[in-house]
mmCIF file of C-alpha atoms and ligand atoms in Angstrom:
data_model
loop_
_atom_site.group_PDB
_atom_site.id
_atom_site.type_symbol
_atom_site.label_atom_id
_atom_site.label_comp_id
_atom_site.label_asym_id
_atom_site.label_seq_id
_atom_site.Cartn_x
_atom_site.Cartn_y
_atom_site.Cartn_z
ATOM 1 C CA MET B 1 -53.381 67.459 19.632
ATOM 2 C CA SER B 2 -54.371 67.150 23.293
ATOM 3 C CA ARG B 3 -52.231 66.370 26.273
ATOM 4 C CA TYR B 4 -53.184 63.069 27.895
ATOM 5 C CA VAL B 5 -51.800 62.010 31.246
ATOM 6 C CA ILE B 6 -51.999 58.275 31.900
ATOM 7 C CA ILE B 7 -51.358 57.307 35.515
ATOM 8 C CA GLY B 8 -50.071 53.740 35.956
ATOM 9 C CA ALA B 9 -48.828 52.990 32.443
ATOM 10 C CA SER B 10 -45.951 50.564 32.987
ATOM 11 C CA ARG B 11 -47.861 47.564 31.604
ATOM 12 C CA GLY B 12 -51.246 46.132 30.746
ATOM 13 C CA ILE B 13 -54.083 48.494 29.870
ATOM 14 C CA GLY B 14 -52.255 51.685 30.875
ATOM 15 C CA LEU B 15 -49.274 50.953 28.614
ATOM 16 C CA GLU B 16 -51.607 50.217 25.722
ATOM 17 C CA LEU B 17 -53.624 53.398 26.304
ATOM 18 C CA ALA B 18 -50.415 55.418 26.198
ATOM 19 C CA ARG B 19 -49.166 53.628 23.055
ATOM 20 C CA GLN B 20 -52.405 54.059 21.104
ATOM 21 C CA LEU B 21 -52.870 57.690 22.069
ATOM 22 C CA ALA B 22 -49.270 58.520 21.121
ATOM 23 C CA ALA B 23 -49.718 56.626 17.833
ATOM 24 C CA ARG B 24 -52.664 58.810 16.855
ATOM 25 C CA GLY B 25 -50.615 61.908 17.494
ATOM 26 C CA GLU B 26 -51.612 62.990 20.989
ATOM 27 C CA GLU B 27 -49.083 64.379 23.432
ATOM 28 C CA VAL B 28 -48.881 61.675 26.104
ATOM 29 C CA THR B 29 -47.317 61.860 29.524
ATOM 30 C CA ALA B 30 -47.294 58.432 31.132
ATOM 31 C CA THR B 31 -46.408 57.691 34.735
ATOM 32 C CA THR B 32 -44.771 54.605 36.185
ATOM 33 C CA ARG B 33 -43.311 53.546 39.488
ATOM 34 C CA GLY B 34 -40.277 51.833 37.919
ATOM 35 C CA ALA B 35 -38.590 52.119 34.533
ATOM 36 C CA CYS B 36 -40.502 51.298 31.332
ATOM 37 C CA GLU B 37 -38.634 51.531 28.046
ATOM 38 C CA ALA B 38 -41.710 50.671 25.962
ATOM 39 C CA LEU B 39 -43.287 54.030 26.794
ATOM 40 C CA ALA B 40 -40.338 56.093 25.610
ATOM 41 C CA GLU B 41 -40.131 53.894 22.489
ATOM 42 C CA ALA B 42 -43.783 54.730 21.815
ATOM 43 C CA GLY B 43 -42.974 58.441 21.934
ATOM 44 C CA CYS B 44 -44.467 59.184 25.352
ATOM 45 C CA GLU B 45 -42.999 61.512 27.914
ATOM 46 C CA VAL B 46 -42.408 59.360 30.994
ATOM 47 C CA VAL B 47 -42.475 60.491 34.611
ATOM 48 C CA GLU B 48 -41.025 57.689 36.732
ATOM 49 C CA GLY B 49 -41.349 57.101 40.451
ATOM 50 C CA ILE B 50 -45.026 58.062 40.650
ATOM 51 C CA ASP B 51 -46.874 56.095 43.316
ATOM 52 C CA VAL B 52 -50.553 57.022 43.607
ATOM 53 C CA THR B 53 -50.458 56.510 47.365
ATOM 54 C CA SER B 54 -47.894 59.293 47.798
ATOM 55 C CA ASP B 55 -48.507 63.039 48.120
ATOM 56 C CA GLU B 56 -44.892 63.681 47.152
ATOM 57 C CA SER B 57 -45.478 61.790 43.875
ATOM 58 C CA ALA B 58 -48.650 63.756 43.158
ATOM 59 C CA GLU B 59 -46.910 67.084 43.751
ATOM 60 C CA ARG B 60 -43.860 66.111 41.705
ATOM 61 C CA LEU B 61 -46.066 65.034 38.795
ATOM 62 C CA ALA B 62 -47.973 68.324 38.930
ATOM 63 C CA GLY B 63 -44.614 70.141 38.837
ATOM 64 C CA ALA B 64 -43.450 68.091 35.835
ATOM 65 C CA LEU B 65 -46.654 68.931 33.916
ATOM 66 C CA ALA B 66 -46.875 72.598 34.840
ATOM 67 C CA ASP B 67 -45.432 73.749 31.496
ATOM 68 C CA GLY B 68 -48.339 72.633 29.312
ATOM 69 C CA GLY B 69 -51.499 71.887 31.287
ATOM 70 C CA VAL B 70 -53.559 68.710 31.079
ATOM 71 C CA ASP B 71 -56.498 68.062 28.722
ATOM 72 C CA VAL B 72 -57.341 64.467 29.598
ATOM 73 C CA LEU B 73 -56.367 62.659 32.797
ATOM 74 C CA VAL B 74 -56.722 58.877 32.970
ATOM 75 C CA CYS B 75 -56.414 57.348 36.435
ATOM 76 C CA ASN B 76 -55.610 53.766 35.501
ATOM 77 C CA ALA B 77 -53.310 52.484 38.284
ATOM 78 C CA GLY B 78 -54.926 49.606 40.112
ATOM 79 C CA LEU B 79 -54.239 46.747 42.501
ATOM 80 C CA LEU B 80 -56.079 43.439 42.855
ATOM 81 C CA ILE B 81 -55.447 41.142 45.795
ATOM 82 C CA SER B 82 -57.974 38.329 45.489
ATOM 83 C CA ASP B 83 -59.786 37.203 48.613
ATOM 84 C CA THR B 84 -62.808 35.410 49.978
ATOM 85 C CA LEU B 85 -64.706 36.224 53.155
ATOM 86 C CA GLU B 86 -62.513 33.631 54.905
ATOM 87 C CA SER B 87 -59.155 34.697 53.472
ATOM 88 C CA LEU B 88 -59.771 38.470 53.503
ATOM 89 C CA ASN B 89 -56.801 40.305 55.002
ATOM 90 C CA PHE B 90 -57.767 43.752 56.241
ATOM 91 C CA ASP B 91 -54.347 45.306 55.628
ATOM 92 C CA ASP B 92 -54.546 44.153 52.001
ATOM 93 C CA ALA B 93 -58.048 45.633 51.773
ATOM 94 C CA LEU B 94 -56.681 48.967 53.002
ATOM 95 C CA ARG B 95 -53.832 48.842 50.471
ATOM 96 C CA GLN B 96 -56.352 48.356 47.678
ATOM 97 C CA TYR B 97 -58.426 51.236 49.010
ATOM 98 C CA MET B 98 -55.333 53.470 49.036
ATOM 99 C CA VAL B 99 -54.467 52.609 45.422
ATOM 100 C CA ASN B 100 -57.863 52.074 43.771
ATOM 101 C CA ALA B 101 -60.112 54.538 45.602
ATOM 102 C CA LEU B 102 -57.889 57.275 47.020
ATOM 103 C CA GLY B 103 -55.279 57.098 44.233
ATOM 104 C CA PRO B 104 -57.538 58.697 41.579
ATOM 105 C CA VAL B 105 -58.643 61.394 44.037
ATOM 106 C CA ARG B 106 -55.090 62.179 45.117
ATOM 107 C CA MET B 107 -53.848 62.487 41.538
ATOM 108 C CA THR B 108 -56.893 64.436 40.348
ATOM 109 C CA ARG B 109 -56.616 66.929 43.188
ATOM 110 C CA ALA B 110 -52.949 67.534 42.405
ATOM 111 C CA LEU B 111 -53.457 67.956 38.643
ATOM 112 C CA LEU B 112 -56.740 69.876 38.701
ATOM 113 C CA PRO B 113 -55.092 73.307 38.753
ATOM 114 C CA LEU B 114 -53.585 72.362 35.376
ATOM 115 C CA MET B 115 -56.970 71.522 33.824
ATOM 116 C CA LYS B 116 -59.255 73.947 32.032
ATOM 117 C CA GLU B 117 -62.857 73.986 30.856
ATOM 118 C CA GLY B 118 -63.297 71.194 28.300
ATOM 119 C CA GLY B 119 -60.979 68.868 30.235
ATOM 120 C CA LYS B 120 -61.845 65.220 30.847
ATOM 121 C CA ILE B 121 -61.081 62.707 33.566
ATOM 122 C CA GLY B 122 -61.442 58.942 33.153
ATOM 123 C CA VAL B 123 -61.279 56.828 36.293
ATOM 124 C CA VAL B 124 -60.590 53.213 35.382
ATOM 125 C CA THR B 125 -62.661 51.408 37.993
ATOM 126 C CA SER B 126 -64.289 48.033 37.406
ATOM 127 C CA ARG B 127 -67.667 46.490 36.849
ATOM 128 C CA VAL B 128 -67.077 44.516 40.047
ATOM 129 C CA GLY B 129 -67.343 47.845 41.891
ATOM 130 C CA SER B 130 -70.968 48.160 40.767
ATOM 131 C CA LEU B 131 -73.507 47.625 43.554
ATOM 132 C CA GLY B 132 -76.299 46.981 41.043
ATOM 133 C CA ASP B 133 -74.329 44.468 38.986
ATOM 134 C CA ASN B 134 -72.929 42.245 41.753
ATOM 135 C CA THR B 135 -74.134 38.687 41.251
ATOM 136 C CA SER B 136 -71.056 36.674 42.206
ATOM 137 C CA GLY B 137 -69.718 37.946 45.567
ATOM 138 C CA GLY B 138 -66.101 37.510 46.711
ATOM 139 C CA ASN B 139 -63.075 39.795 46.372
ATOM 140 C CA TYR B 140 -64.097 42.051 49.253
ATOM 141 C CA GLY B 141 -61.036 44.269 49.267
ATOM 142 C CA TYR B 142 -60.989 44.887 45.507
ATOM 143 C CA ARG B 143 -64.763 45.228 45.048
ATOM 144 C CA MET B 144 -65.158 47.643 47.941
ATOM 145 C CA SER B 145 -62.228 49.773 46.773
ATOM 146 C CA LYS B 146 -63.640 49.945 43.232
ATOM 147 C CA ALA B 147 -67.115 50.797 44.574
ATOM 148 C CA ALA B 148 -65.453 53.688 46.404
ATOM 149 C CA ALA B 149 -63.633 54.623 43.180
ATOM 150 C CA ASN B 150 -67.018 54.776 41.452
ATOM 151 C CA MET B 151 -68.239 57.149 44.150
ATOM 152 C CA ALA B 152 -65.103 59.231 43.665
ATOM 153 C CA ALA B 153 -65.904 59.516 39.950
ATOM 154 C CA VAL B 154 -69.492 60.599 40.670
ATOM 155 C CA ASN B 155 -68.379 63.051 43.335
ATOM 156 C CA LEU B 156 -65.741 64.571 41.054
ATOM 157 C CA ALA B 157 -68.300 64.846 38.242
ATOM 158 C CA VAL B 158 -70.679 66.739 40.512
ATOM 159 C CA GLU B 159 -68.002 69.100 41.795
ATOM 160 C CA LEU B 160 -66.272 69.716 38.476
ATOM 161 C CA ARG B 161 -69.442 70.355 36.454
ATOM 162 C CA ALA B 162 -69.241 74.067 37.224
ATOM 163 C CA ARG B 163 -65.681 74.131 35.833
ATOM 164 C CA GLY B 164 -66.699 72.379 32.606
ATOM 165 C CA ILE B 165 -64.622 69.260 33.316
ATOM 166 C CA ALA B 166 -66.303 65.929 32.481
ATOM 167 C CA VAL B 167 -65.660 62.776 34.519
ATOM 168 C CA ALA B 168 -66.524 59.135 33.793
ATOM 169 C CA ALA B 169 -65.927 55.802 35.473
ATOM 170 C CA LEU B 170 -64.652 53.245 32.959
ATOM 171 C CA HIS B 171 -64.605 49.437 32.986
ATOM 172 C CA PRO B 172 -62.049 47.987 30.558
ATOM 173 C CA GLY B 173 -63.638 44.529 30.258
ATOM 174 C CA TYR B 174 -62.096 41.251 31.446
ATOM 175 C CA VAL B 175 -58.626 41.827 30.067
ATOM 176 C CA ARG B 176 -55.611 39.506 29.698
ATOM 177 C CA THR B 177 -53.057 41.328 31.848
ATOM 178 C CA GLU B 178 -50.778 40.614 34.797
ATOM 179 C CA MET B 179 -53.681 41.549 37.098
ATOM 180 C CA THR B 180 -55.799 38.655 35.822
ATOM 181 C CA GLY B 181 -52.871 36.230 35.497
ATOM 182 C CA GLY B 182 -53.267 36.436 31.721
ATOM 183 C CA HIS B 183 -56.924 35.340 31.818
ATOM 184 C CA GLY B 184 -59.681 37.324 30.189
ATOM 185 C CA ASN B 185 -61.933 37.778 27.169
ATOM 186 C CA ILE B 186 -60.021 40.541 25.429
ATOM 187 C CA SER B 187 -56.503 41.826 24.875
ATOM 188 C CA PRO B 188 -55.135 45.049 26.409
ATOM 189 C CA GLU B 189 -55.084 46.444 22.834
ATOM 190 C CA ALA B 190 -58.836 45.903 22.394
ATOM 191 C CA ALA B 191 -59.606 47.229 25.884
ATOM 192 C CA ALA B 192 -57.549 50.378 25.287
ATOM 193 C CA ARG B 193 -59.242 50.957 21.911
ATOM 194 C CA GLY B 194 -62.641 50.842 23.617
ATOM 195 C CA LEU B 195 -61.574 53.057 26.507
ATOM 196 C CA ILE B 196 -60.208 55.679 24.103
ATOM 197 C CA LEU B 197 -63.549 55.708 22.248
ATOM 198 C CA ARG B 198 -65.371 56.228 25.557
ATOM 199 C CA LEU B 199 -63.012 59.088 26.452
ATOM 200 C CA ASP B 200 -63.515 60.648 23.019
ATOM 201 C CA GLU B 201 -67.294 60.531 23.522
ATOM 202 C CA LEU B 202 -67.239 61.869 27.081
ATOM 203 C CA SER B 203 -68.791 65.319 27.344
ATOM 204 C CA MET B 204 -70.584 67.553 29.825
ATOM 205 C CA GLU B 205 -73.802 65.838 28.667
ATOM 206 C CA THR B 206 -72.514 62.440 29.803
ATOM 207 C CA THR B 207 -70.421 63.467 32.803
ATOM 208 C CA GLY B 208 -71.017 61.351 35.914
ATOM 209 C CA THR B 209 -71.674 58.087 34.056
ATOM 210 C CA PHE B 210 -70.137 54.594 34.089
ATOM 211 C CA TRP B 211 -69.144 52.825 30.853
ATOM 212 C CA HIS B 212 -67.898 49.444 29.722
ATOM 213 C CA ALA B 213 -65.116 49.824 27.136
ATOM 214 C CA ASP B 214 -67.446 48.031 24.688
ATOM 215 C CA GLY B 215 -69.897 50.949 24.819
ATOM 216 C CA GLN B 216 -72.460 49.526 27.259
ATOM 217 C CA ARG B 217 -73.650 51.934 29.938
ATOM 218 C CA LEU B 218 -73.186 50.286 33.353
ATOM 219 C CA PRO B 219 -75.261 50.662 36.533
ATOM 220 C CA TRP B 220 -73.618 52.124 39.620
HETATM 221 N N1 NAP L 301 -57.542 43.396 33.692
HETATM 222 C C1 NAP L 301 -58.843 43.405 33.926
HETATM 223 O O1 NAP L 301 -59.577 42.459 33.583
HETATM 224 C C2 NAP L 301 -59.466 44.578 34.622
HETATM 225 C C3 NAP L 301 -60.857 44.552 34.835
HETATM 226 C C4 NAP L 301 -61.458 45.633 35.456
HETATM 227 C C5 NAP L 301 -60.701 46.721 35.827
HETATM 228 N N2 NAP L 301 -59.353 46.727 35.630
HETATM 229 C C6 NAP L 301 -58.611 47.915 36.050
HETATM 230 O O2 NAP L 301 -57.854 48.380 34.967
HETATM 231 C C7 NAP L 301 -56.682 49.078 35.465
HETATM 232 C C8 NAP L 301 -55.439 48.510 34.781
HETATM 233 O O3 NAP L 301 -55.361 47.130 35.106
HETATM 234 P P1 NAP L 301 -54.434 46.071 34.339
HETATM 235 O O4 NAP L 301 -55.273 44.893 34.101
HETATM 236 O O5 NAP L 301 -53.692 46.710 33.238
HETATM 237 O O6 NAP L 301 -53.451 45.689 35.540
HETATM 238 P P2 NAP L 301 -51.872 45.482 35.672
HETATM 239 O O7 NAP L 301 -51.325 44.863 34.442
HETATM 240 O O8 NAP L 301 -51.697 44.820 36.972
HETATM 241 O O9 NAP L 301 -51.336 46.990 35.728
HETATM 242 C C9 NAP L 301 -51.609 47.762 36.853
HETATM 243 C C10 NAP L 301 -50.900 49.092 36.686
HETATM 244 O O10 NAP L 301 -51.142 49.862 37.879
HETATM 245 C C11 NAP L 301 -49.874 50.295 38.389
HETATM 246 N N3 NAP L 301 -49.904 50.470 39.844
HETATM 247 C C12 NAP L 301 -50.242 49.550 40.780
HETATM 248 N N4 NAP L 301 -50.123 50.085 41.997
HETATM 249 C C13 NAP L 301 -49.679 51.357 41.830
HETATM 250 C C14 NAP L 301 -49.345 52.427 42.703
HETATM 251 N N5 NAP L 301 -49.419 52.286 44.039
HETATM 252 N N6 NAP L 301 -48.947 53.596 42.167
HETATM 253 C C15 NAP L 301 -48.850 53.751 40.836
HETATM 254 N N7 NAP L 301 -49.124 52.785 39.951
HETATM 255 C C16 NAP L 301 -49.545 51.609 40.457
HETATM 256 C C17 NAP L 301 -48.908 49.210 37.965
HETATM 257 O O11 NAP L 301 -47.599 49.726 38.022
HETATM 258 P P3 NAP L 301 -46.338 48.858 38.524
HETATM 259 O O12 NAP L 301 -45.756 48.256 37.270
HETATM 260 O O13 NAP L 301 -45.446 49.869 39.158
HETATM 261 O O14 NAP L 301 -46.834 47.822 39.496
HETATM 262 C C18 NAP L 301 -49.392 48.930 36.551
HETATM 263 O O15 NAP L 301 -48.908 49.911 35.652
HETATM 264 C C19 NAP L 301 -56.694 48.860 36.985
HETATM 265 O O16 NAP L 301 -57.259 49.986 37.615
HETATM 266 C C20 NAP L 301 -57.610 47.659 37.139
HETATM 267 O O17 NAP L 301 -58.194 47.610 38.422
HETATM 268 C C21 NAP L 301 -58.717 45.685 35.028
#
């Protein structure tokens, strides 16, 4: 049994990750900003009031986890505010950067002292953050924040190699959640299943790579 910490698990993909990992017998600590009864019902330990834009949240979470250490950290919290070049609002772009790009770094930095050799970190970014895969344009704030999240994953992988901690960027697919207004090709259940497989496979041999939940390797 490993201890998984899922950041941003109140709904959608994060909730499903927490549910499936708890169901297979892992020890799961899931974080939310508000209350979420479904997590406790699934047998997860829940730490409420965790906002990835807050240092106080990061420190409090580290304190709550200090008893047992962390084997696998999944930075899943994300924010999408759709825009076009014309409608782009720069304050919204900054908010997305704070959540999507700096959030994983803030939480990783706080929890790193609790991680040992053999630990893993999954940063749930998005294919739309890929520079090499961009064929459709639009969504400046979200895309740019996820591109920065991809760089965070690469940077963490480089720095944490010496400590034996593997890091991957993960794309869940186009998933029917609140973020997409219920649109998408797959359910949160299917996305979480794929993400868990990718986390299971992640090793020091594959650290610093970017994966679709369906098993495709993605370009940065
Ligand atoms: N759905 C897709 O098609 C898709 C595609 C590519 C990538 N992704 C990525 O997958 C991840 C999960 O997305 P989803 O589709 O499950 O979205 P979702 O249903 O909108 O869930 C987003 C989660 O992030 C949390 N969150 C948002 N801002 C936060 C903050 N400041 N601090 C802490 N938690 C925060 C939300 O918590 P609250 O309940 O407190 O708001 C919620 O638990 C995101 O990183 C997203 O960018 C999704």
